[in-house]
Short mmCIF file of C-alpha atoms in Angstrom, two decimals:
data_model
loop_
_atom_site.label_atom_id
_atom_site.label_comp_id
_atom_site.label_asym_id
_atom_site.label_seq_id
_atom_site.Cartn_x
_atom_site.Cartn_y
_atom_site.Cartn_z
CA UNK A 1 -1.31 11.68 -31.74
CA UNK A 2 1.60 12.50 -29.44
CA UNK A 3 3.20 9.14 -30.02
CA UNK A 4 2.74 9.43 -33.78
CA UNK A 5 4.48 12.81 -33.74
CA UNK A 6 7.31 11.46 -31.63
CA UNK A 7 7.63 8.47 -33.94
CA UNK A 8 7.74 10.79 -36.94
CA UNK A 9 10.40 12.89 -35.24
CA UNK A 10 12.58 9.92 -34.48
CA UNK A 11 12.02 8.62 -38.03
CA UNK A 12 13.28 11.92 -39.45
CA UNK A 13 16.30 11.82 -37.15
CA UNK A 14 17.03 8.19 -37.98
CA UNK A 15 16.57 8.77 -41.70
CA UNK A 16 18.89 11.72 -41.70
CA UNK A 17 21.61 10.63 -39.35
CA UNK A 18 21.80 7.01 -40.47
CA UNK A 19 22.21 8.27 -44.00
CA UNK A 20 24.74 10.94 -43.27
CA UNK A 21 26.83 8.83 -40.95
CA UNK A 22 27.39 6.36 -43.79
CA UNK A 23 28.25 9.09 -46.27
CA UNK A 24 31.94 9.36 -46.84
CA UNK A 25 33.24 12.85 -46.32
CA UNK A 26 29.96 14.11 -44.83
CA UNK A 27 30.26 17.46 -43.07
CA UNK A 28 27.64 18.72 -40.64
CA UNK A 29 25.48 21.33 -42.30
CA UNK A 30 26.21 20.32 -45.88
CA UNK A 31 23.30 17.94 -46.40
CA UNK A 32 23.45 14.51 -47.96
CA UNK A 33 23.37 14.19 -51.78
CA UNK A 34 21.39 11.24 -53.15
CA UNK A 35 21.66 11.22 -56.91
CA UNK A 36 19.97 14.35 -58.20
CA UNK A 37 18.58 15.14 -54.74
CA UNK A 38 19.96 16.78 -51.62
CA UNK A 39 18.54 15.80 -48.22
CA UNK A 40 19.20 18.27 -45.46
CA UNK A 41 17.45 20.15 -42.68
CA UNK A 42 17.86 21.69 -39.27
CA UNK A 43 16.94 21.14 -35.66
CA UNK A 44 16.19 23.79 -33.03
CA UNK A 45 15.73 23.14 -29.30
CA UNK A 46 14.51 26.03 -27.12
CA UNK A 47 14.46 26.62 -23.38
CA UNK A 48 11.77 29.24 -22.65
CA UNK A 49 11.44 31.01 -19.30
CA UNK A 50 8.51 33.43 -19.71
CA UNK A 51 7.38 35.48 -16.75
CA UNK A 52 3.74 34.49 -17.33
CA UNK A 53 4.08 30.74 -17.95
CA UNK A 54 5.93 27.64 -16.72
CA UNK A 55 9.50 27.17 -17.90
CA UNK A 56 9.72 24.58 -20.67
CA UNK A 57 12.09 22.87 -23.06
CA UNK A 58 10.71 22.60 -26.59
CA UNK A 59 11.76 20.81 -29.72
CA UNK A 60 10.87 23.95 -31.61
CA UNK A 61 11.69 22.61 -35.07
CA UNK A 62 12.90 19.39 -36.59
CA UNK A 63 12.83 20.18 -40.25
CA UNK A 64 13.78 18.08 -43.26
CA UNK A 65 14.33 19.43 -46.77
CA UNK A 66 14.54 17.44 -49.96
CA UNK A 67 15.52 19.37 -53.05
CA UNK A 68 16.03 17.92 -56.51
CA UNK A 69 17.67 19.19 -59.64
CA UNK A 70 16.52 16.79 -62.32
CA UNK A 71 16.42 18.86 -65.48
CA UNK A 72 15.21 22.19 -66.77
CA UNK A 73 11.57 21.28 -66.08
CA UNK A 74 11.62 19.26 -62.89
CA UNK A 75 13.26 20.69 -59.78
CA UNK A 76 11.11 19.72 -56.78
CA UNK A 77 11.47 20.97 -53.21
CA UNK A 78 9.82 19.67 -50.04
CA UNK A 79 10.10 20.92 -46.48
CA UNK A 80 8.32 18.96 -43.75
CA UNK A 81 8.74 19.53 -40.07
CA UNK A 82 7.79 18.56 -36.56
CA UNK A 83 7.38 21.75 -34.57
CA UNK A 84 6.57 23.09 -31.09
CA UNK A 85 6.88 19.75 -29.32
CA UNK A 86 7.29 20.23 -25.56
CA UNK A 87 9.97 17.87 -24.28
CA UNK A 88 9.64 18.80 -20.61
CA UNK A 89 8.09 21.60 -18.59
CA UNK A 90 7.88 22.92 -15.06
CA UNK A 91 5.09 21.11 -13.20
CA UNK A 92 5.24 18.15 -15.55
CA UNK A 93 3.82 17.42 -18.93
CA UNK A 94 5.09 17.10 -22.43
CA UNK A 95 3.67 16.76 -25.91
CA UNK A 96 1.76 19.02 -28.22
CA UNK A 97 3.60 19.58 -31.43
CA UNK A 98 2.47 19.64 -35.02
CA UNK A 99 3.52 17.95 -38.22
CA UNK A 100 3.59 20.57 -40.95
CA UNK A 101 4.27 20.48 -44.68
CA UNK A 102 5.77 23.94 -44.97
CA UNK A 103 6.73 23.93 -48.63
CA UNK A 104 6.10 21.65 -51.57
CA UNK A 105 6.70 22.97 -55.06
CA UNK A 106 8.37 22.46 -58.39
CA UNK A 107 10.58 24.94 -60.21
CA UNK A 108 10.69 25.06 -63.99
CA UNK A 109 13.61 27.02 -65.40
CA UNK A 110 12.00 28.77 -68.33
CA UNK A 111 15.32 30.48 -69.01
CA UNK A 112 18.49 30.87 -66.96
CA UNK A 113 16.95 33.93 -65.31
CA UNK A 114 13.23 33.10 -65.21
CA UNK A 115 11.69 30.39 -63.06
CA UNK A 116 8.08 29.26 -62.88
CA UNK A 117 7.21 27.90 -59.43
CA UNK A 118 4.04 25.89 -58.77
CA UNK A 119 3.04 24.61 -55.33
CA UNK A 120 3.23 25.84 -51.76
CA UNK A 121 6.02 28.37 -51.31
CA UNK A 122 7.17 31.05 -48.88
CA UNK A 123 5.99 34.53 -49.78
CA UNK A 124 8.90 36.92 -50.34
CA UNK A 125 7.61 39.52 -47.93
CA UNK A 126 10.70 41.13 -46.49
CA UNK A 127 13.74 38.93 -46.07
CA UNK A 128 13.20 37.14 -42.75
CA UNK A 129 10.19 35.19 -44.00
CA UNK A 130 12.31 33.64 -46.77
CA UNK A 131 15.17 32.62 -44.49
CA UNK A 132 13.61 31.89 -41.10
CA UNK A 133 15.44 28.65 -40.20
CA UNK A 134 16.75 29.00 -36.65
CA UNK A 135 20.47 28.46 -37.46
CA UNK A 136 20.32 31.18 -40.13
CA UNK A 137 18.72 34.00 -38.14
CA UNK A 138 20.41 36.03 -35.42
CA UNK A 139 17.84 35.77 -32.59
CA UNK A 140 15.35 33.23 -31.21
CA UNK A 141 12.34 35.54 -30.98
CA UNK A 142 10.92 36.29 -34.40
CA UNK A 143 9.67 39.89 -34.69
CA UNK A 144 5.93 40.33 -35.35
CA UNK A 145 6.81 42.53 -38.31
CA UNK A 146 8.27 39.52 -40.10
CA UNK A 147 5.32 37.18 -39.65
CA UNK A 148 2.06 38.46 -38.21
CA UNK A 149 0.27 40.71 -40.63
CA UNK A 150 0.46 38.81 -43.89
CA UNK A 151 0.24 35.43 -45.61
CA UNK A 152 3.61 33.73 -45.08
CA UNK A 153 2.94 30.98 -47.63
CA UNK A 154 1.43 31.16 -51.08
CA UNK A 155 -0.20 28.05 -52.50
CA UNK A 156 -0.39 28.56 -56.20
CA UNK A 157 1.93 29.96 -58.78
CA UNK A 158 5.02 32.15 -58.66
CA UNK A 159 7.38 33.79 -61.13
CA UNK A 160 10.97 34.46 -60.10
CA UNK A 161 13.42 36.60 -62.03
CA UNK A 162 17.07 36.32 -60.99
CA UNK A 163 19.60 37.98 -63.30
CA UNK A 164 22.72 36.14 -64.35
CA UNK A 165 25.04 38.81 -62.97
CA UNK A 166 25.48 39.65 -59.32
CA UNK A 167 24.52 43.19 -58.34
CA UNK A 168 21.40 43.43 -60.49
CA UNK A 169 17.93 43.54 -59.00
CA UNK A 170 15.79 40.40 -58.80
CA UNK A 171 12.05 40.13 -58.32
CA UNK A 172 9.27 37.65 -57.62
CA UNK A 173 5.51 37.62 -58.24
CA UNK A 174 3.04 35.13 -56.79
CA UNK A 175 -0.65 34.35 -56.76
CA UNK A 176 -2.66 32.13 -54.44
CA UNK A 177 -6.10 31.76 -56.02
CA UNK A 178 -7.74 30.03 -53.06
CA UNK A 179 -6.62 29.03 -49.54
CA UNK A 180 -3.42 27.49 -48.13
CA UNK A 181 -2.58 23.92 -49.14
CA UNK A 182 -1.56 21.57 -46.29
CA UNK A 183 -2.97 24.18 -43.94
CA UNK A 184 -0.91 24.82 -40.85
CA UNK A 185 -2.61 24.42 -37.43
CA UNK A 186 -4.15 27.50 -35.78
CA UNK A 187 -1.38 27.54 -33.16
CA UNK A 188 1.06 28.41 -35.94
CA UNK A 189 -1.20 30.35 -38.25
CA UNK A 190 -3.91 32.15 -36.25
CA UNK A 191 -4.92 34.09 -39.34
CA UNK A 192 -5.95 32.38 -42.58
CA UNK A 193 -5.83 34.06 -45.96
CA UNK A 194 -7.35 33.55 -49.37
CA UNK A 195 -7.12 35.11 -52.82
CA UNK A 196 -3.60 36.40 -52.15
CA UNK A 197 -1.28 37.99 -54.66
CA UNK A 198 1.87 40.03 -54.31
CA UNK A 199 5.40 40.76 -55.33
CA UNK A 200 8.84 41.63 -54.09
CA UNK A 201 11.93 43.31 -55.55
CA UNK A 202 15.46 43.23 -54.18
CA UNK A 203 18.36 45.50 -54.98
CA UNK A 204 21.62 43.81 -53.91
CA UNK A 205 24.19 45.98 -52.13
CA UNK A 206 26.73 43.16 -52.03
CA UNK A 207 26.67 39.40 -51.68
CA UNK A 208 24.74 39.44 -48.40
CA UNK A 209 23.49 43.04 -48.24
CA UNK A 210 20.36 44.29 -49.95
CA UNK A 211 17.35 46.55 -49.82
CA UNK A 212 13.92 45.33 -50.86
CA UNK A 213 10.30 46.34 -51.27
CA UNK A 214 7.21 44.12 -50.97
CA UNK A 215 3.53 44.23 -51.77
CA UNK A 216 0.69 41.84 -50.83
CA UNK A 217 -3.07 41.90 -51.24
CA UNK A 218 -5.52 39.34 -49.92
CA UNK A 219 -8.50 38.45 -47.77
CA UNK A 220 -8.63 37.36 -44.13
CA UNK A 221 -10.91 34.34 -43.93
CA UNK A 222 -11.77 34.70 -40.20
CA UNK A 223 -12.97 38.32 -40.49
CA UNK A 224 -13.84 38.72 -44.16
CA UNK A 225 -11.65 41.85 -44.40
CA UNK A 226 -9.42 42.58 -47.34
CA UNK A 227 -5.95 44.00 -46.85
CA UNK A 228 -3.26 45.68 -48.92
CA UNK A 229 0.24 45.69 -47.52
CA UNK A 230 3.48 47.47 -48.41
CA UNK A 231 6.83 46.63 -46.85
CA UNK A 232 10.47 47.66 -46.94
CA UNK A 233 13.48 45.69 -45.79
CA UNK A 234 17.22 46.20 -45.76
CA UNK A 235 20.44 44.84 -44.35
CA UNK A 236 23.94 46.25 -44.51
CA UNK A 237 27.30 45.14 -43.15
CA UNK A 238 29.89 47.56 -41.79
CA UNK A 239 32.90 45.41 -40.96
CA UNK A 240 31.97 43.47 -37.84
CA UNK A 241 28.59 45.20 -37.51
CA UNK A 242 25.52 44.00 -39.37
CA UNK A 243 22.38 46.10 -39.39
CA UNK A 244 18.99 44.75 -40.39
CA UNK A 245 15.49 46.20 -40.52
CA UNK A 246 12.02 45.50 -41.88
CA UNK A 247 8.90 47.68 -41.85
CA UNK A 248 5.39 47.19 -43.11
CA UNK A 249 2.04 48.91 -43.20
CA UNK A 250 -1.27 47.37 -44.23
CA UNK A 251 -4.69 48.89 -44.87
CA UNK A 252 -7.77 46.86 -43.91
CA UNK A 253 -11.24 47.34 -45.36
CA UNK A 254 -14.59 45.61 -45.67
CA UNK A 255 -17.27 44.64 -43.16
CA UNK A 256 -16.07 42.37 -40.37
CA UNK A 257 -18.01 39.11 -40.21
CA UNK A 258 -20.38 38.65 -37.23
CA UNK A 259 -18.57 37.08 -34.27
CA UNK A 260 -15.11 37.97 -35.57
CA UNK A 261 -12.75 40.27 -33.68
CA UNK A 262 -13.66 43.80 -34.77
CA UNK A 263 -10.96 46.10 -36.03
CA UNK A 264 -10.16 49.26 -34.12
CA UNK A 265 -7.81 50.72 -36.72
CA UNK A 266 -8.06 50.59 -40.47
CA UNK A 267 -4.37 49.84 -40.63
CA UNK A 268 -1.69 47.63 -39.09
CA UNK A 269 1.99 48.56 -39.00
CA UNK A 270 5.30 47.43 -37.60
CA UNK A 271 9.01 48.08 -37.71
CA UNK A 272 12.02 46.39 -36.19
CA UNK A 273 15.73 47.14 -36.19
CA UNK A 274 18.54 44.79 -35.28
CA UNK A 275 22.29 45.26 -34.76
CA UNK A 276 24.55 42.21 -34.73
CA UNK A 277 28.17 42.80 -33.69
CA UNK A 278 30.80 40.07 -34.16
CA UNK A 279 32.80 40.33 -30.92
CA UNK A 280 35.00 37.49 -32.21
CA UNK A 281 34.51 35.11 -35.14
CA UNK A 282 32.43 32.89 -32.82
CA UNK A 283 30.76 35.28 -30.36
CA UNK A 284 28.10 37.81 -31.36
CA UNK A 285 26.31 40.45 -29.33
CA UNK A 286 22.88 41.46 -30.63
CA UNK A 287 20.36 44.20 -29.86
CA UNK A 288 16.88 44.39 -31.34
CA UNK A 289 13.87 46.63 -30.93
CA UNK A 290 10.37 46.48 -32.39
CA UNK A 291 7.16 48.48 -32.53
CA UNK A 292 3.98 46.76 -33.73
CA UNK A 293 0.40 48.01 -33.92
CA UNK A 294 -2.21 45.36 -34.60
CA UNK A 295 -5.42 46.48 -36.32
CA UNK A 296 -7.59 44.70 -33.73
CA UNK A 297 -6.18 46.38 -30.57
CA UNK A 298 -5.87 50.04 -29.54
CA UNK A 299 -2.34 50.03 -28.22
CA UNK A 300 0.95 48.93 -29.68
CA UNK A 301 3.39 46.24 -28.57
CA UNK A 302 6.98 47.38 -27.99
CA UNK A 303 9.88 45.03 -27.56
CA UNK A 304 13.55 45.39 -26.68
CA UNK A 305 15.82 42.38 -26.83
CA UNK A 306 19.48 41.75 -25.93
CA UNK A 307 21.20 38.54 -26.96
CA UNK A 308 24.44 36.64 -27.26
CA UNK A 309 25.11 34.01 -29.90
CA UNK A 310 27.96 31.50 -29.92
CA UNK A 311 28.83 29.78 -33.20
CA UNK A 312 31.36 27.01 -32.57
CA UNK A 313 31.22 26.06 -36.25
CA UNK A 314 29.40 27.32 -39.31
CA UNK A 315 26.14 25.31 -39.13
CA UNK A 316 25.79 25.34 -35.34
CA UNK A 317 24.68 28.12 -32.99
CA UNK A 318 23.87 28.57 -29.30
CA UNK A 319 21.78 31.61 -28.36
CA UNK A 320 20.77 33.30 -25.12
CA UNK A 321 18.44 36.29 -25.04
CA UNK A 322 16.38 38.48 -22.73
CA UNK A 323 13.17 40.02 -24.05
CA UNK A 324 11.37 42.96 -22.51
CA UNK A 325 7.90 43.45 -23.91
CA UNK A 326 5.83 46.55 -23.10
CA UNK A 327 2.44 47.85 -24.19
CA UNK A 328 -0.36 45.53 -25.12
CA UNK A 329 0.09 41.78 -25.29
CA UNK A 330 -1.36 40.75 -28.63
CA UNK A 331 -3.72 37.85 -29.17
CA UNK A 332 -1.76 34.71 -30.08
CA UNK A 333 1.24 36.49 -28.55
CA UNK A 334 4.58 34.91 -29.29
CA UNK A 335 6.62 37.67 -27.67
CA UNK A 336 6.50 38.07 -23.89
CA UNK A 337 8.98 39.26 -21.28
CA UNK A 338 11.45 36.60 -20.21
CA UNK A 339 14.54 34.58 -21.07
CA UNK A 340 15.11 32.22 -23.94
CA UNK A 341 18.01 29.95 -24.79
CA UNK A 342 18.41 27.69 -27.79
CA UNK A 343 20.66 25.33 -29.67
CA UNK A 344 20.26 24.86 -33.38
CA UNK A 345 22.17 23.29 -36.22
CA UNK A 346 21.83 22.63 -39.88
CA UNK A 347 22.46 19.02 -40.91
CA UNK B 1 73.76 30.64 -44.67
CA UNK B 2 73.19 29.82 -48.36
CA UNK B 3 71.58 26.54 -47.38
CA UNK B 4 69.31 28.38 -44.97
CA UNK B 5 68.33 30.86 -47.68
CA UNK B 6 67.71 27.99 -50.10
CA UNK B 7 65.47 26.23 -47.57
CA UNK B 8 63.58 29.48 -46.94
CA UNK B 9 63.24 30.02 -50.67
CA UNK B 10 61.89 26.52 -51.27
CA UNK B 11 59.51 26.85 -48.31
CA UNK B 12 58.15 30.20 -49.47
CA UNK B 13 57.79 28.91 -53.04
CA UNK B 14 55.79 25.91 -51.88
CA UNK B 15 53.64 28.14 -49.67
CA UNK B 16 52.96 30.45 -52.59
CA UNK B 17 52.06 27.47 -54.75
CA UNK B 18 49.61 26.24 -52.09
CA UNK B 19 47.74 29.53 -52.32
CA UNK B 20 47.26 29.24 -56.08
CA UNK B 21 44.34 27.43 -57.63
CA UNK B 22 43.43 26.00 -60.98
CA UNK B 23 39.84 26.39 -62.12
CA UNK B 24 38.97 23.16 -63.92
CA UNK B 25 35.87 22.13 -65.83
CA UNK B 26 34.40 19.15 -67.57
CA UNK B 27 35.59 18.67 -71.18
CA UNK B 28 31.96 19.14 -72.30
CA UNK B 29 31.66 22.78 -71.18
CA UNK B 30 31.53 25.11 -74.20
CA UNK B 31 34.19 27.55 -72.98
CA UNK B 32 37.97 27.41 -72.77
CA UNK B 33 38.56 30.35 -70.40
CA UNK B 34 36.60 32.09 -67.70
CA UNK B 35 36.89 35.40 -65.84
CA UNK B 36 36.78 35.80 -62.07
CA UNK B 37 33.43 37.62 -62.42
CA UNK B 38 31.91 34.73 -64.41
CA UNK B 39 33.27 32.33 -61.80
CA UNK B 40 31.58 34.36 -59.06
CA UNK B 41 28.28 34.25 -60.96
CA UNK B 42 28.54 30.46 -61.17
CA UNK B 43 29.37 29.92 -57.51
CA UNK B 44 26.64 32.32 -56.37
CA UNK B 45 24.24 30.17 -58.47
CA UNK B 46 23.40 33.07 -60.76
CA UNK B 47 24.51 31.24 -63.88
CA UNK B 48 22.97 27.77 -63.91
CA UNK B 49 23.26 26.62 -67.55
CA UNK B 50 26.25 26.44 -69.91
CA UNK B 51 23.98 25.75 -72.84
CA UNK B 52 20.34 24.83 -73.19
CA UNK B 53 21.08 21.23 -72.25
CA UNK B 54 24.16 21.39 -70.05
CA UNK B 55 23.62 22.51 -66.47
CA UNK B 56 26.40 24.18 -64.53
CA UNK B 57 27.46 21.92 -61.64
CA UNK B 58 29.78 23.84 -59.31
CA UNK B 59 31.95 21.79 -56.95
CA UNK B 60 33.30 23.10 -53.66
CA UNK B 61 35.92 21.94 -51.19
CA UNK B 62 35.01 21.38 -47.54
CA UNK B 63 34.75 24.50 -45.35
CA UNK B 64 37.94 23.77 -43.42
CA UNK B 65 40.20 23.32 -46.47
CA UNK B 66 42.94 25.73 -47.45
CA UNK B 67 41.71 25.63 -51.06
CA UNK B 68 38.23 26.81 -50.02
CA UNK B 69 39.73 29.63 -47.99
CA UNK B 70 41.89 30.74 -50.92
CA UNK B 71 38.95 30.50 -53.32
CA UNK B 72 36.66 32.55 -51.06
CA UNK B 73 39.24 35.27 -50.58
CA UNK B 74 40.53 35.43 -54.15
CA UNK B 75 37.19 35.26 -55.98
CA UNK B 76 34.82 36.89 -53.51
CA UNK B 77 37.10 38.79 -51.15
CA UNK B 78 35.13 37.24 -48.30
CA UNK B 79 35.99 34.87 -45.45
CA UNK B 80 34.73 31.30 -46.05
CA UNK B 81 32.22 31.64 -43.19
CA UNK B 82 30.34 34.48 -44.91
CA UNK B 83 30.23 32.62 -48.18
CA UNK B 84 29.08 29.52 -46.32
CA UNK B 85 26.30 31.57 -44.77
CA UNK B 86 25.26 32.75 -48.23
CA UNK B 87 25.05 29.15 -49.52
CA UNK B 88 23.16 28.01 -46.43
CA UNK B 89 20.57 30.72 -47.03
CA UNK B 90 20.22 29.70 -50.67
CA UNK B 91 19.80 26.07 -49.62
CA UNK B 92 16.94 27.08 -47.32
CA UNK B 93 15.38 28.84 -50.32
CA UNK B 94 15.37 25.59 -52.27
CA UNK B 95 18.52 26.05 -54.32
CA UNK B 96 21.28 23.47 -54.42
CA UNK B 97 24.57 24.95 -53.23
CA UNK B 98 27.85 23.73 -54.78
CA UNK B 99 28.50 20.06 -54.05
CA UNK B 100 31.29 19.24 -51.62
CA UNK B 101 34.28 17.06 -52.49
CA UNK B 102 36.88 16.57 -49.79
CA UNK B 103 40.14 16.33 -51.76
CA UNK B 104 41.74 17.61 -54.95
CA UNK B 105 41.60 14.11 -56.39
CA UNK B 106 37.89 13.83 -55.60
CA UNK B 107 37.21 17.20 -57.26
CA UNK B 108 39.23 16.16 -60.29
CA UNK B 109 37.49 12.83 -60.62
CA UNK B 110 34.05 14.45 -60.23
CA UNK B 111 34.73 17.21 -62.75
CA UNK B 112 36.18 14.73 -65.23
CA UNK B 113 33.07 12.53 -65.11
CA UNK B 114 30.13 14.96 -64.71
CA UNK B 115 29.14 17.04 -67.76
CA UNK B 116 28.92 20.71 -66.83
CA UNK B 117 30.98 20.36 -63.65
CA UNK B 118 33.38 23.10 -62.60
CA UNK B 119 35.64 23.23 -59.56
CA UNK B 120 39.01 24.26 -58.22
CA UNK B 121 42.14 22.39 -57.16
CA UNK B 122 45.54 23.29 -55.83
CA UNK B 123 47.77 24.58 -58.62
CA UNK B 124 50.48 22.04 -57.77
CA UNK B 125 48.27 19.32 -59.25
CA UNK B 126 48.76 18.10 -62.83
CA UNK B 127 45.18 17.50 -63.97
CA UNK B 128 44.32 15.46 -67.04
CA UNK B 129 41.00 14.85 -68.76
CA UNK B 130 39.62 18.26 -67.78
CA UNK B 131 39.75 21.79 -69.14
CA UNK B 132 41.83 24.32 -67.24
CA UNK B 133 39.88 27.58 -67.49
CA UNK B 134 41.83 29.88 -65.20
CA UNK B 135 44.62 30.05 -62.65
CA UNK B 136 44.13 32.28 -59.62
CA UNK B 137 45.49 34.57 -58.40
#
């Protein structure tokens, strides 16, 4: 399995770089057009020094996108990736890693403003979940609020409304009638969901700034509980300072299945805030804090993070951050006290 | 002194010309002029069809070009990096950002041959076989 994953990784790299190197005028980060399609992707390598585990160097993501714009009816999109592959770690050992089909859908442009999407798509819950590629987000450690308490992918049908003029609100509805297609491994998706539906609305405050509200309802397969979630998100730029925040609260109900982790609260909630200051056009200083209360544990998890990011060119970023995590360590914890460093680039 | 003034005048005129752009489009597009707001809607991928059967195909210059910098500042009042970030985020959401062409001649050739294409070139060019929709600033 390990060798197959490695082979797939090298195949993706070969496919991408052999193609782009031959392309006249190719610029890193711009993708490679092939007829009506654009091939592109990103790579993220992470050095993780947790206080409770050996230091390791991971190929966190090697992701390839293929998007097509054929006509009004056929506009496919595929994202496949090799993730969490340990390249080297303290005490020896390498491997692990998963091959994941993250997204696979087709968009039909019913009108210029209305799009029907069918397939496996990201759920528009907050903003981070829609744009979580490492080179596009300010820090390495993804807040729980942006990922943990909801279905990140909907496998089914979606309706997107995007007005023709900038500055007007856009919205999206989606429905997953059953379970996730191309299901991700448990290491990446410890909770599984079914019968999910939801929606999101954004009010733009500028080209990059916006405030949004989200809703999701569904069932947790492992516990049999149903949940209803509401979320708010916003980001605003003040000159060199960018502020960003997301918050959510979810109610859980129903009898927990025998053998499943019992709930100790009937709700789950989280909030994070992030400030990103552009010291120069290439150097950024970032502070982030988060509070998260899981519905299966009594106490909350609190996190404070300080980071620097260096962007030598638009698609490329180096990051270094220190995370201090207090309170309870959640099951399937992805946030623990320690250092992280990463290099990522779009290609 | 007069020669010096003349040289300065010619230099400043050529610099001013380099910061002006022509917005050009394929002869098939059903418009003959465009406003800066409509241009912004096209390059933010808000407007994706000219007519029922003709898709809008925006064409960009490479990130390091002077034309791209002028376009970003004149149309969006943003540095090229921020606009690039916007397009990168759209690309991750499955949308196709404007295609890149790395010279005025390449933009011109592309726009001339692709129905629905729209792009920008330095105003010192003398384009033929395309519609000129706007000059900025």
